[in-house]
PDB file of C-alpha atoms and ligand atoms in Angstrom:
ATOM      1  CA  MET H   1      10.157  16.751  -3.650  1.00 41.00           C
ATOM      2  CA  VAL H   2      11.714  16.528  -0.228  1.00 43.00           C
ATOM      3  CA  ASP H   3      13.563  19.747   0.521  1.00 44.00           C
ATOM      4  CA  MET H   4      17.205  18.798   0.891  1.00 42.00           C
ATOM      5  CA  ASP H   5      18.046  22.207   2.339  1.00 41.00           C
ATOM      6  CA  THR H   6      15.937  21.756   5.441  1.00 43.00           C
ATOM      7  CA  GLY H   7      17.768  18.546   6.266  1.00 42.00           C
ATOM      8  CA  ASP H   8      14.686  16.380   6.530  1.00 59.00           C
ATOM      9  CA  PHE H   9      15.971  13.910   4.008  1.00 75.00           C
ATOM     10  CA  THR H  10      17.533  11.174   6.090  1.00 90.00           C
ATOM     11  CA  PRO H  11      18.523   8.138   4.024  1.00 93.00           C
ATOM     12  CA  PRO H  12      17.823   4.759   5.621  1.00 96.00           C
ATOM     13  CA  PRO H  13      20.658   2.662   7.020  1.00 96.00           C
ATOM     14  CA  ARG H  14      21.906  -0.186   4.888  1.00 95.00           C
ATOM     15  CA  LEU H  15      19.309  -2.968   4.885  1.00 96.00           C
ATOM     16  CA  ASP H  16      20.324  -5.792   7.212  1.00 96.00           C
ATOM     17  CA  CYS H  17      18.291  -8.811   6.120  1.00 95.00           C
ATOM     18  CA  ALA H  18      19.444 -10.849   9.118  1.00 95.00           C
ATOM     19  CA  LYS H  19      17.810  -8.487  11.586  1.00 97.00           C
ATOM     20  CA  VAL H  20      14.742  -6.878  10.003  1.00 98.00           C
ATOM     21  CA  ALA H  21      11.246  -7.731   8.856  1.00 98.00           C
ATOM     22  CA  ILE H  22      10.373  -5.932   5.628  1.00 98.00           C
ATOM     23  CA  PHE H  23       6.912  -4.562   4.874  1.00 98.00           C
ATOM     24  CA  LEU H  24       6.434  -3.018   1.452  1.00 98.00           C
ATOM     25  CA  ASP H  25       3.651  -0.918   0.041  1.00 98.00           C
ATOM     26  CA  PHE H  26       3.175  -1.367  -3.724  1.00 98.00           C
ATOM     27  CA  ASP H  27       2.015   1.748  -5.641  1.00 95.00           C
ATOM     28  CA  GLY H  28       4.425   4.658  -5.325  1.00 96.00           C
ATOM     29  CA  THR H  29       6.851   2.464  -3.392  1.00 98.00           C
ATOM     30  CA  LEU H  30       7.811  -0.472  -5.634  1.00 98.00           C
ATOM     31  CA  VAL H  31       6.365   1.073  -8.801  1.00 98.00           C
ATOM     32  CA  ASP H  32       5.781   4.650  -9.951  1.00 96.00           C
ATOM     33  CA  ILE H  33       2.234   6.002  -9.730  1.00 92.00           C
ATOM     34  CA  ALA H  34       0.655   5.815 -13.205  1.00 88.00           C
ATOM     35  CA  PRO H  35      -2.126   7.906 -14.800  1.00 84.00           C
ATOM     36  CA  THR H  36      -4.507   4.981 -14.223  1.00 85.00           C
ATOM     37  CA  PRO H  37      -4.132   2.133 -11.684  1.00 86.00           C
ATOM     38  CA  ASP H  38      -3.757  -0.599 -14.318  1.00 89.00           C
ATOM     39  CA  ALA H  39      -1.056   1.319 -16.206  1.00 92.00           C
ATOM     40  CA  VAL H  40       1.716   0.859 -13.624  1.00 95.00           C
ATOM     41  CA  LYS H  41       4.989  -0.425 -15.035  1.00 96.00           C
ATOM     42  CA  VAL H  42       6.373  -3.303 -13.002  1.00 96.00           C
ATOM     43  CA  PRO H  43      10.080  -4.149 -13.360  1.00 93.00           C
ATOM     44  CA  ALA H  44      10.424  -7.560 -15.037  1.00 92.00           C
ATOM     45  CA  ASP H  45      12.617  -9.007 -12.294  1.00 93.00           C
ATOM     46  CA  ILE H  46      10.584  -7.794  -9.317  1.00 96.00           C
ATOM     47  CA  GLY H  47       9.076 -11.200  -8.482  1.00 96.00           C
ATOM     48  CA  ASP H  48      12.531 -12.736  -8.466  1.00 96.00           C
ATOM     49  CA  MET H  49      13.982  -9.899  -6.389  1.00 97.00           C
ATOM     50  CA  LEU H  50      11.226 -10.150  -3.762  1.00 98.00           C
ATOM     51  CA  THR H  51      11.657 -13.917  -3.607  1.00 98.00           C
ATOM     52  CA  ARG H  52      15.395 -13.571  -2.948  1.00 97.00           C
ATOM     53  CA  LEU H  53      14.777 -10.845  -0.412  1.00 97.00           C
ATOM     54  CA  GLU H  54      12.178 -12.963   1.378  1.00 97.00           C
ATOM     55  CA  ALA H  55      14.660 -15.861   1.572  1.00 97.00           C
ATOM     56  CA  ALA H  56      17.375 -13.519   2.888  1.00 96.00           C
ATOM     57  CA  CYS H  57      14.979 -12.373   5.647  1.00 97.00           C
ATOM     58  CA  ASN H  58      14.009 -15.945   6.485  1.00 97.00           C
ATOM     59  CA  GLY H  59      10.445 -15.300   5.308  1.00 98.00           C
ATOM     60  CA  ALA H  60       9.959 -12.064   7.235  1.00 98.00           C
ATOM     61  CA  LEU H  61       8.701 -10.033   4.274  1.00 98.00           C
ATOM     62  CA  ALA H  62       5.217  -8.968   3.237  1.00 98.00           C
ATOM     63  CA  ILE H  63       3.553  -6.740   0.673  1.00 98.00           C
ATOM     64  CA  VAL H  64       0.984  -4.460   2.348  1.00 98.00           C
ATOM     65  CA  SER H  65      -1.182  -2.550  -0.110  1.00 96.00           C
ATOM     66  CA  GLY H  66      -4.533  -0.912  -0.661  1.00 92.00           C
ATOM     67  CA  ARG H  67      -4.825  -2.870  -3.896  1.00 92.00           C
ATOM     68  CA  SER H  68      -6.959  -5.953  -4.230  1.00 93.00           C
ATOM     69  CA  LEU H  69      -5.025  -9.140  -3.578  1.00 95.00           C
ATOM     70  CA  SER H  70      -5.807 -10.454  -7.075  1.00 95.00           C
ATOM     71  CA  GLU H  71      -4.167  -7.392  -8.641  1.00 95.00           C
ATOM     72  CA  LEU H  72      -1.093  -7.684  -6.436  1.00 97.00           C
ATOM     73  CA  GLU H  73      -0.754 -11.329  -7.422  1.00 97.00           C
ATOM     74  CA  GLN H  74      -0.936 -10.361 -11.075  1.00 96.00           C
ATOM     75  CA  PHE H  75       1.594  -7.535 -10.843  1.00 97.00           C
ATOM     76  CA  LEU H  76       4.002  -9.466  -8.629  1.00 97.00           C
ATOM     77  CA  ASP H  77       3.909 -12.700 -10.567  1.00 95.00           C
ATOM     78  CA  GLY H  78       6.784 -14.946  -9.513  1.00 95.00           C
ATOM     79  CA  PHE H  79       6.622 -13.917  -5.855  1.00 98.00           C
ATOM     80  CA  ASP H  80       4.751 -16.454  -3.714  1.00 97.00           C
ATOM     81  CA  GLY H  81       5.156 -14.828  -0.305  1.00 97.00           C
ATOM     82  CA  LEU H  82       2.921 -12.987   2.117  1.00 98.00           C
ATOM     83  CA  MET H  83       0.596 -10.330   0.797  1.00 98.00           C
ATOM     84  CA  VAL H  84      -1.999  -8.167   2.465  1.00 97.00           C
ATOM     85  CA  GLY H  85      -4.389  -6.364   0.138  1.00 96.00           C
ATOM     86  CA  SER H  86      -7.391  -4.018   0.334  1.00 93.00           C
ATOM     87  CA  HIS H  87      -5.839  -1.948   3.161  1.00 92.00           C
ATOM     88  CA  GLY H  88      -5.630  -4.975   5.414  1.00 94.00           C
ATOM     89  CA  SER H  89      -8.949  -6.716   4.808  1.00 94.00           C
ATOM     90  CA  GLU H  90      -7.649  -9.575   2.621  1.00 95.00           C
ATOM     91  CA  ALA H  91      -4.433 -11.564   2.777  1.00 97.00           C
ATOM     92  CA  ARG H  92      -2.463 -14.406   1.238  1.00 97.00           C
ATOM     93  CA  GLY H  93      -0.298 -16.735   3.333  1.00 96.00           C
ATOM     94  CA  MET H  94      -2.102 -16.085   6.603  1.00 95.00           C
ATOM     95  CA  ALA H  95      -5.599 -16.320   8.071  1.00 93.00           C
ATOM     96  CA  PRO H  96      -8.126 -13.985   6.389  1.00 92.00           C
ATOM     97  CA  PRO H  97      -8.288 -10.765   8.451  1.00 92.00           C
ATOM     98  CA  MET H  98     -11.996 -10.193   7.739  1.00 91.00           C
ATOM     99  CA  ASP H  99     -14.731 -12.515   9.005  1.00 86.00           C
ATOM    100  CA  ALA H 100     -17.620 -11.376   6.839  1.00 87.00           C
ATOM    101  CA  ILE H 101     -17.962  -9.031   3.888  1.00 87.00           C
ATOM    102  CA  PRO H 102     -20.197  -6.068   4.803  1.00 89.00           C
ATOM    103  CA  ALA H 103     -23.753  -6.326   3.504  1.00 89.00           C
ATOM    104  CA  GLY H 104     -24.507  -3.988   0.651  1.00 95.00           C
ATOM    105  CA  LEU H 105     -21.045  -4.277  -0.922  1.00 96.00           C
ATOM    106  CA  ALA H 106     -22.331  -4.982  -4.441  1.00 97.00           C
ATOM    107  CA  ASP H 107     -24.901  -2.170  -4.283  1.00 98.00           C
ATOM    108  CA  ALA H 108     -22.321   0.318  -3.020  1.00 98.00           C
ATOM    109  CA  GLN H 109     -19.908  -0.736  -5.789  1.00 98.00           C
ATOM    110  CA  SER H 110     -22.648  -0.212  -8.399  1.00 98.00           C
ATOM    111  CA  GLU H 111     -23.313   3.280  -7.047  1.00 98.00           C
ATOM    112  CA  ILE H 112     -19.637   4.233  -7.209  1.00 98.00           C
ATOM    113  CA  ARG H 113     -19.318   2.897 -10.743  1.00 98.00           C
ATOM    114  CA  ALA H 114     -22.406   4.856 -11.847  1.00 98.00           C
ATOM    115  CA  TYR H 115     -21.148   8.022 -10.144  1.00 98.00           C
ATOM    116  CA  ALA H 116     -17.775   7.719 -11.877  1.00 98.00           C
ATOM    117  CA  ASP H 117     -19.409   7.097 -15.265  1.00 97.00           C
ATOM    118  CA  ASP H 118     -21.802  10.044 -14.848  1.00 97.00           C
ATOM    119  CA  ASN H 119     -18.977  12.419 -13.925  1.00 97.00           C
ATOM    120  CA  GLY H 120     -16.325  11.363 -16.401  1.00 96.00           C
ATOM    121  CA  LEU H 121     -14.178   9.819 -13.662  1.00 97.00           C
ATOM    122  CA  LEU H 122     -12.452   6.461 -13.405  1.00 96.00           C
ATOM    123  CA  TYR H 123     -13.997   3.670 -11.328  1.00 97.00           C
ATOM    124  CA  GLU H 124     -11.647   1.107  -9.810  1.00 93.00           C
ATOM    125  CA  HIS H 125     -13.230  -2.125  -8.659  1.00 93.00           C
ATOM    126  CA  LYS H 126     -11.898  -3.480  -5.367  1.00 92.00           C
ATOM    127  CA  THR H 127     -12.562  -6.876  -3.802  1.00 91.00           C
ATOM    128  CA  HIS H 128     -14.103  -5.279  -0.726  1.00 93.00           C
ATOM    129  CA  GLY H 129     -15.062  -1.848  -2.059  1.00 94.00           C
ATOM    130  CA  GLY H 130     -14.458   0.557  -4.900  1.00 96.00           C
ATOM    131  CA  ALA H 131     -12.595   3.733  -5.713  1.00 96.00           C
ATOM    132  CA  VAL H 132     -13.329   6.827  -7.753  1.00 97.00           C
ATOM    133  CA  HIS H 133     -10.234   8.442  -9.325  1.00 95.00           C
ATOM    134  CA  PHE H 134     -10.243  12.125 -10.235  1.00 96.00           C
ATOM    135  CA  ARG H 135      -6.669  12.507 -11.524  1.00 92.00           C
ATOM    136  CA  THR H 136      -8.071  13.432 -14.943  1.00 91.00           C
ATOM    137  CA  ARG H 137     -10.430  16.035 -13.401  1.00 95.00           C
ATOM    138  CA  PRO H 138      -8.897  17.384 -10.159  1.00 96.00           C
ATOM    139  CA  GLU H 139     -11.737  19.911  -9.741  1.00 97.00           C
ATOM    140  CA  ALA H 140     -14.145  16.983  -9.237  1.00 97.00           C
ATOM    141  CA  GLY H 141     -12.391  15.911  -6.018  1.00 97.00           C
ATOM    142  CA  PRO H 142     -14.542  17.692  -3.405  1.00 98.00           C
ATOM    143  CA  ALA H 143     -17.818  16.489  -4.928  1.00 98.00           C
ATOM    144  CA  ALA H 144     -16.468  12.944  -5.149  1.00 98.00           C
ATOM    145  CA  ARG H 145     -15.547  13.110  -1.467  1.00 98.00           C
ATOM    146  CA  ALA H 146     -19.045  14.277  -0.557  1.00 98.00           C
ATOM    147  CA  PHE H 147     -20.558  11.442  -2.589  1.00 98.00           C
ATOM    148  CA  MET H 148     -18.370   8.848  -0.869  1.00 98.00           C
ATOM    149  CA  ASP H 149     -19.112  10.277   2.580  1.00 98.00           C
ATOM    150  CA  ASP H 150     -22.809   9.982   1.803  1.00 98.00           C
ATOM    151  CA  LEU H 151     -22.302   6.300   0.896  1.00 97.00           C
ATOM    152  CA  THR H 152     -20.835   5.580   4.333  1.00 97.00           C
ATOM    153  CA  ARG H 153     -24.027   7.012   5.871  1.00 97.00           C
ATOM    154  CA  ARG H 154     -26.212   4.733   3.754  1.00 97.00           C
ATOM    155  CA  TYR H 155     -24.090   1.555   3.886  1.00 96.00           C
ATOM    156  CA  THR H 156     -22.845   0.508   7.297  1.00 93.00           C
ATOM    157  CA  GLY H 157     -19.475  -1.140   7.868  1.00 94.00           C
ATOM    158  CA  PHE H 158     -17.570   1.021   5.409  1.00 96.00           C
ATOM    159  CA  ALA H 159     -15.192   3.955   5.636  1.00 95.00           C
ATOM    160  CA  VAL H 160     -13.792   6.402   3.072  1.00 96.00           C
ATOM    161  CA  GLN H 161     -10.088   6.074   2.400  1.00 92.00           C
ATOM    162  CA  PRO H 162      -8.533   9.161   0.796  1.00 90.00           C
ATOM    163  CA  ALA H 163      -5.653   8.303  -1.555  1.00 86.00           C
ATOM    164  CA  LYS H 164      -3.643  10.123  -4.199  1.00 82.00           C
ATOM    165  CA  MET H 165      -6.278  11.764  -6.462  1.00 91.00           C
ATOM    166  CA  ALA H 166      -8.833   9.164  -5.415  1.00 94.00           C
ATOM    167  CA  PHE H 167     -11.372   8.308  -2.750  1.00 96.00           C
ATOM    168  CA  GLU H 168     -12.039   4.711  -1.895  1.00 95.00           C
ATOM    169  CA  LEU H 169     -14.853   2.985  -0.046  1.00 96.00           C
ATOM    170  CA  ARG H 170     -13.403   0.133   2.020  1.00 93.00           C
ATOM    171  CA  PRO H 171     -14.487  -2.007   4.993  1.00 93.00           C
ATOM    172  CA  ASP H 172     -14.210  -0.095   8.236  1.00 94.00           C
ATOM    173  CA  GLY H 173     -11.796  -1.259  10.919  1.00 93.00           C
ATOM    174  CA  PHE H 174      -8.885  -2.337   8.735  1.00 93.00           C
ATOM    175  CA  SER H 175      -5.603  -0.548   8.248  1.00 92.00           C
ATOM    176  CA  LYS H 176      -2.010  -1.100   7.266  1.00 96.00           C
ATOM    177  CA  ASP H 177      -0.795  -0.797  10.850  1.00 96.00           C
ATOM    178  CA  GLY H 178      -3.417  -3.367  11.815  1.00 96.00           C
ATOM    179  CA  ALA H 179      -1.990  -5.593   9.069  1.00 97.00           C
ATOM    180  CA  LEU H 180       1.526  -5.189  10.491  1.00 98.00           C
ATOM    181  CA  ALA H 181       0.283  -6.149  13.952  1.00 97.00           C
ATOM    182  CA  LEU H 182      -1.268  -9.343  12.537  1.00 96.00           C
ATOM    183  CA  LEU H 183       1.740 -10.229  10.384  1.00 97.00           C
ATOM    184  CA  SER H 184       4.132  -9.729  13.278  1.00 97.00           C
ATOM    185  CA  GLN H 185       2.443 -12.528  15.181  1.00 97.00           C
ATOM    186  CA  LEU H 186       3.627 -15.022  12.550  1.00 97.00           C
ATOM    187  CA  PRO H 187       6.660 -16.995  13.758  1.00 97.00           C
ATOM    188  CA  GLN H 188       9.042 -15.822  11.021  1.00 97.00           C
ATOM    189  CA  PHE H 189       8.709 -12.225  12.250  1.00 98.00           C
ATOM    190  CA  ALA H 190       9.703 -12.938  15.836  1.00 96.00           C
ATOM    191  CA  GLY H 191      12.709 -10.998  17.091  1.00 96.00           C
ATOM    192  CA  ARG H 192      13.041  -8.876  13.969  1.00 98.00           C
ATOM    193  CA  ALA H 193      12.865  -5.093  13.738  1.00 98.00           C
ATOM    194  CA  PRO H 194       9.948  -4.036  11.491  1.00 98.00           C
ATOM    195  CA  VAL H 195      10.847  -1.812   8.545  1.00 98.00           C
ATOM    196  CA  TYR H 196       7.949  -0.309   6.624  1.00 98.00           C
ATOM    197  CA  LEU H 197       8.202   1.469   3.266  1.00 98.00           C
ATOM    198  CA  GLY H 198       5.327   3.555   1.917  1.00 98.00           C
ATOM    199  CA  ASP H 199       4.539   6.730  -0.006  1.00 96.00           C
ATOM    200  CA  ASP H 200       1.000   7.732   0.880  1.00 90.00           C
ATOM    201  CA  SER H 201      -1.035   9.154   3.743  1.00 88.00           C
ATOM    202  CA  THR H 202      -2.518   5.644   4.130  1.00 88.00           C
ATOM    203  CA  ASP H 203       0.995   4.447   5.008  1.00 95.00           C
ATOM    204  CA  GLU H 204       1.566   6.863   7.880  1.00 95.00           C
ATOM    205  CA  PRO H 205       0.065   4.670  10.655  1.00 96.00           C
ATOM    206  CA  ALA H 206       2.205   1.746   9.441  1.00 97.00           C
ATOM    207  CA  LEU H 207       5.367   3.872   9.277  1.00 97.00           C
ATOM    208  CA  LEU H 208       4.728   4.986  12.851  1.00 97.00           C
ATOM    209  CA  TRP H 209       3.870   1.437  13.946  1.00 98.00           C
ATOM    210  CA  ALA H 210       7.256   0.184  12.712  1.00 98.00           C
ATOM    211  CA  GLN H 211       9.019   2.983  14.584  1.00 97.00           C
ATOM    212  CA  ALA H 212       7.044   2.275  17.770  1.00 97.00           C
ATOM    213  CA  HIS H 213       8.164  -1.384  17.603  1.00 97.00           C
ATOM    214  CA  ASP H 214      11.911  -0.764  17.499  1.00 97.00           C
ATOM    215  CA  GLY H 215      12.095  -0.625  13.726  1.00 97.00           C
ATOM    216  CA  TYR H 216      12.003   2.245  11.274  1.00 97.00           C
ATOM    217  CA  GLY H 217       9.811   3.759   8.597  1.00 97.00           C
ATOM    218  CA  ILE H 218      10.871   4.944   5.154  1.00 97.00           C
ATOM    219  CA  LYS H 219       8.695   7.514   3.424  1.00 97.00           C
ATOM    220  CA  ILE H 220       8.934   7.453  -0.357  1.00 97.00           C
ATOM    221  CA  GLY H 221       8.704  10.746  -2.233  1.00 96.00           C
ATOM    222  CA  ASP H 222       7.377  14.109  -1.106  1.00 91.00           C
ATOM    223  CA  GLY H 223       4.678  15.044   1.392  1.00 88.00           C
ATOM    224  CA  ALA H 224       4.611  15.428   5.154  1.00 90.00           C
ATOM    225  CA  SER H 225       5.487  12.288   7.076  1.00 94.00           C
ATOM    226  CA  GLY H 226       6.345  11.089  10.540  1.00 95.00           C
ATOM    227  CA  ALA H 227       8.804   8.609   9.043  1.00 96.00           C
ATOM    228  CA  SER H 228      12.345   8.606  10.370  1.00 94.00           C
ATOM    229  CA  HIS H 229      13.833   8.043   6.914  1.00 96.00           C
ATOM    230  CA  HIS H 230      13.190   8.945   3.308  1.00 97.00           C
ATOM    231  CA  LEU H 231      13.876   7.718  -0.185  1.00 97.00           C
ATOM    232  CA  ASP H 232      12.928   9.753  -3.257  1.00 96.00           C
ATOM    233  CA  THR H 233      11.546   7.272  -5.751  1.00 97.00           C
ATOM    234  CA  PRO H 234      10.568   3.609  -6.262  1.00 97.00           C
ATOM    235  CA  GLU H 235      13.790   3.309  -8.256  1.00 97.00           C
ATOM    236  CA  ASP H 236      15.694   4.296  -5.102  1.00 97.00           C
ATOM    237  CA  VAL H 237      13.688   1.732  -3.107  1.00 98.00           C
ATOM    238  CA  LEU H 238      14.639  -1.072  -5.485  1.00 97.00           C
ATOM    239  CA  ALA H 239      18.293   0.002  -5.400  1.00 97.00           C
ATOM    240  CA  TRP H 240      18.224   0.047  -1.584  1.00 97.00           C
ATOM    241  CA  LEU H 241      16.633  -3.419  -1.422  1.00 97.00           C
ATOM    242  CA  ARG H 242      19.146  -4.820  -3.937  1.00 96.00           C
ATOM    243  CA  ALA H 243      22.031  -3.344  -1.973  1.00 95.00           C
ATOM    244  CA  GLY H 244      20.734  -5.193   1.105  1.00 94.00           C
ATOM    245  CA  LEU H 245      20.701  -8.435  -0.860  1.00 92.00           C
ATOM    246  CA  GLU H 246      24.282  -7.898  -1.980  1.00 88.00           C
ATOM    247  CA  THR H 247      25.372  -7.356   1.621  1.00 73.00           C
ATOM    248  CA  LYS H 248      23.756 -10.672   2.498  1.00 54.00           C
ATOM    249  CA  ALA H 249      25.580 -12.436  -0.370  1.00 50.00           C
TER     250      ALA H 249
HETATM  251 MG1  LIG Q   1       1.422   3.576  -2.106  1.00 92.20          MG
END
């Protein structure tokens, strides 16, 4: 938890939908982290809430996640707006960020799946890569990292993305801050201050990007962060977003 005593918990200002562009991570930001990736509990009205929020911001809202786009679409059913998945390498509602899928993708995915199976770990299939989760066996983390690093030496065009109790192989050269830079070129984002919300180390570059472009970053939960603001839980995020909608109304 963020230590309240040290004073580094700075709540965000009230959301002003008329002035900001909203970029939202998914896991750990809109929904609580679950024991397995497919076990997340999504609030029933989230699609509707995001749709209203997007309208209030004149379309300047996007989901930016490490998840595959197809999973985001499933979880956020009812929301038809912009989405960037796979850490920035696939997108909905804008031009595809990636020109060509790296050669060897299927072989690398098979290797990760086999490694996970052999070591009693969970394999997560990704559109452009794959992840091995060690939440059930934390002691297996270092070996999993070494295995993934070895994959990047044998398959070119990939990088290892550390996440919460997981390591993921993903196309090299994509990132959430890169996604924000691309999204911001869309006309509906012009003249708006970027606000990014995220919980993970993968969100840090995007939090800093928002702050470097006259906006602000909101770190969700505990852990070191360069974000200017904090919220404790996804529940707090949803309450903050809803409060912004009420201001608009
Ligand atoms: Mg997250």
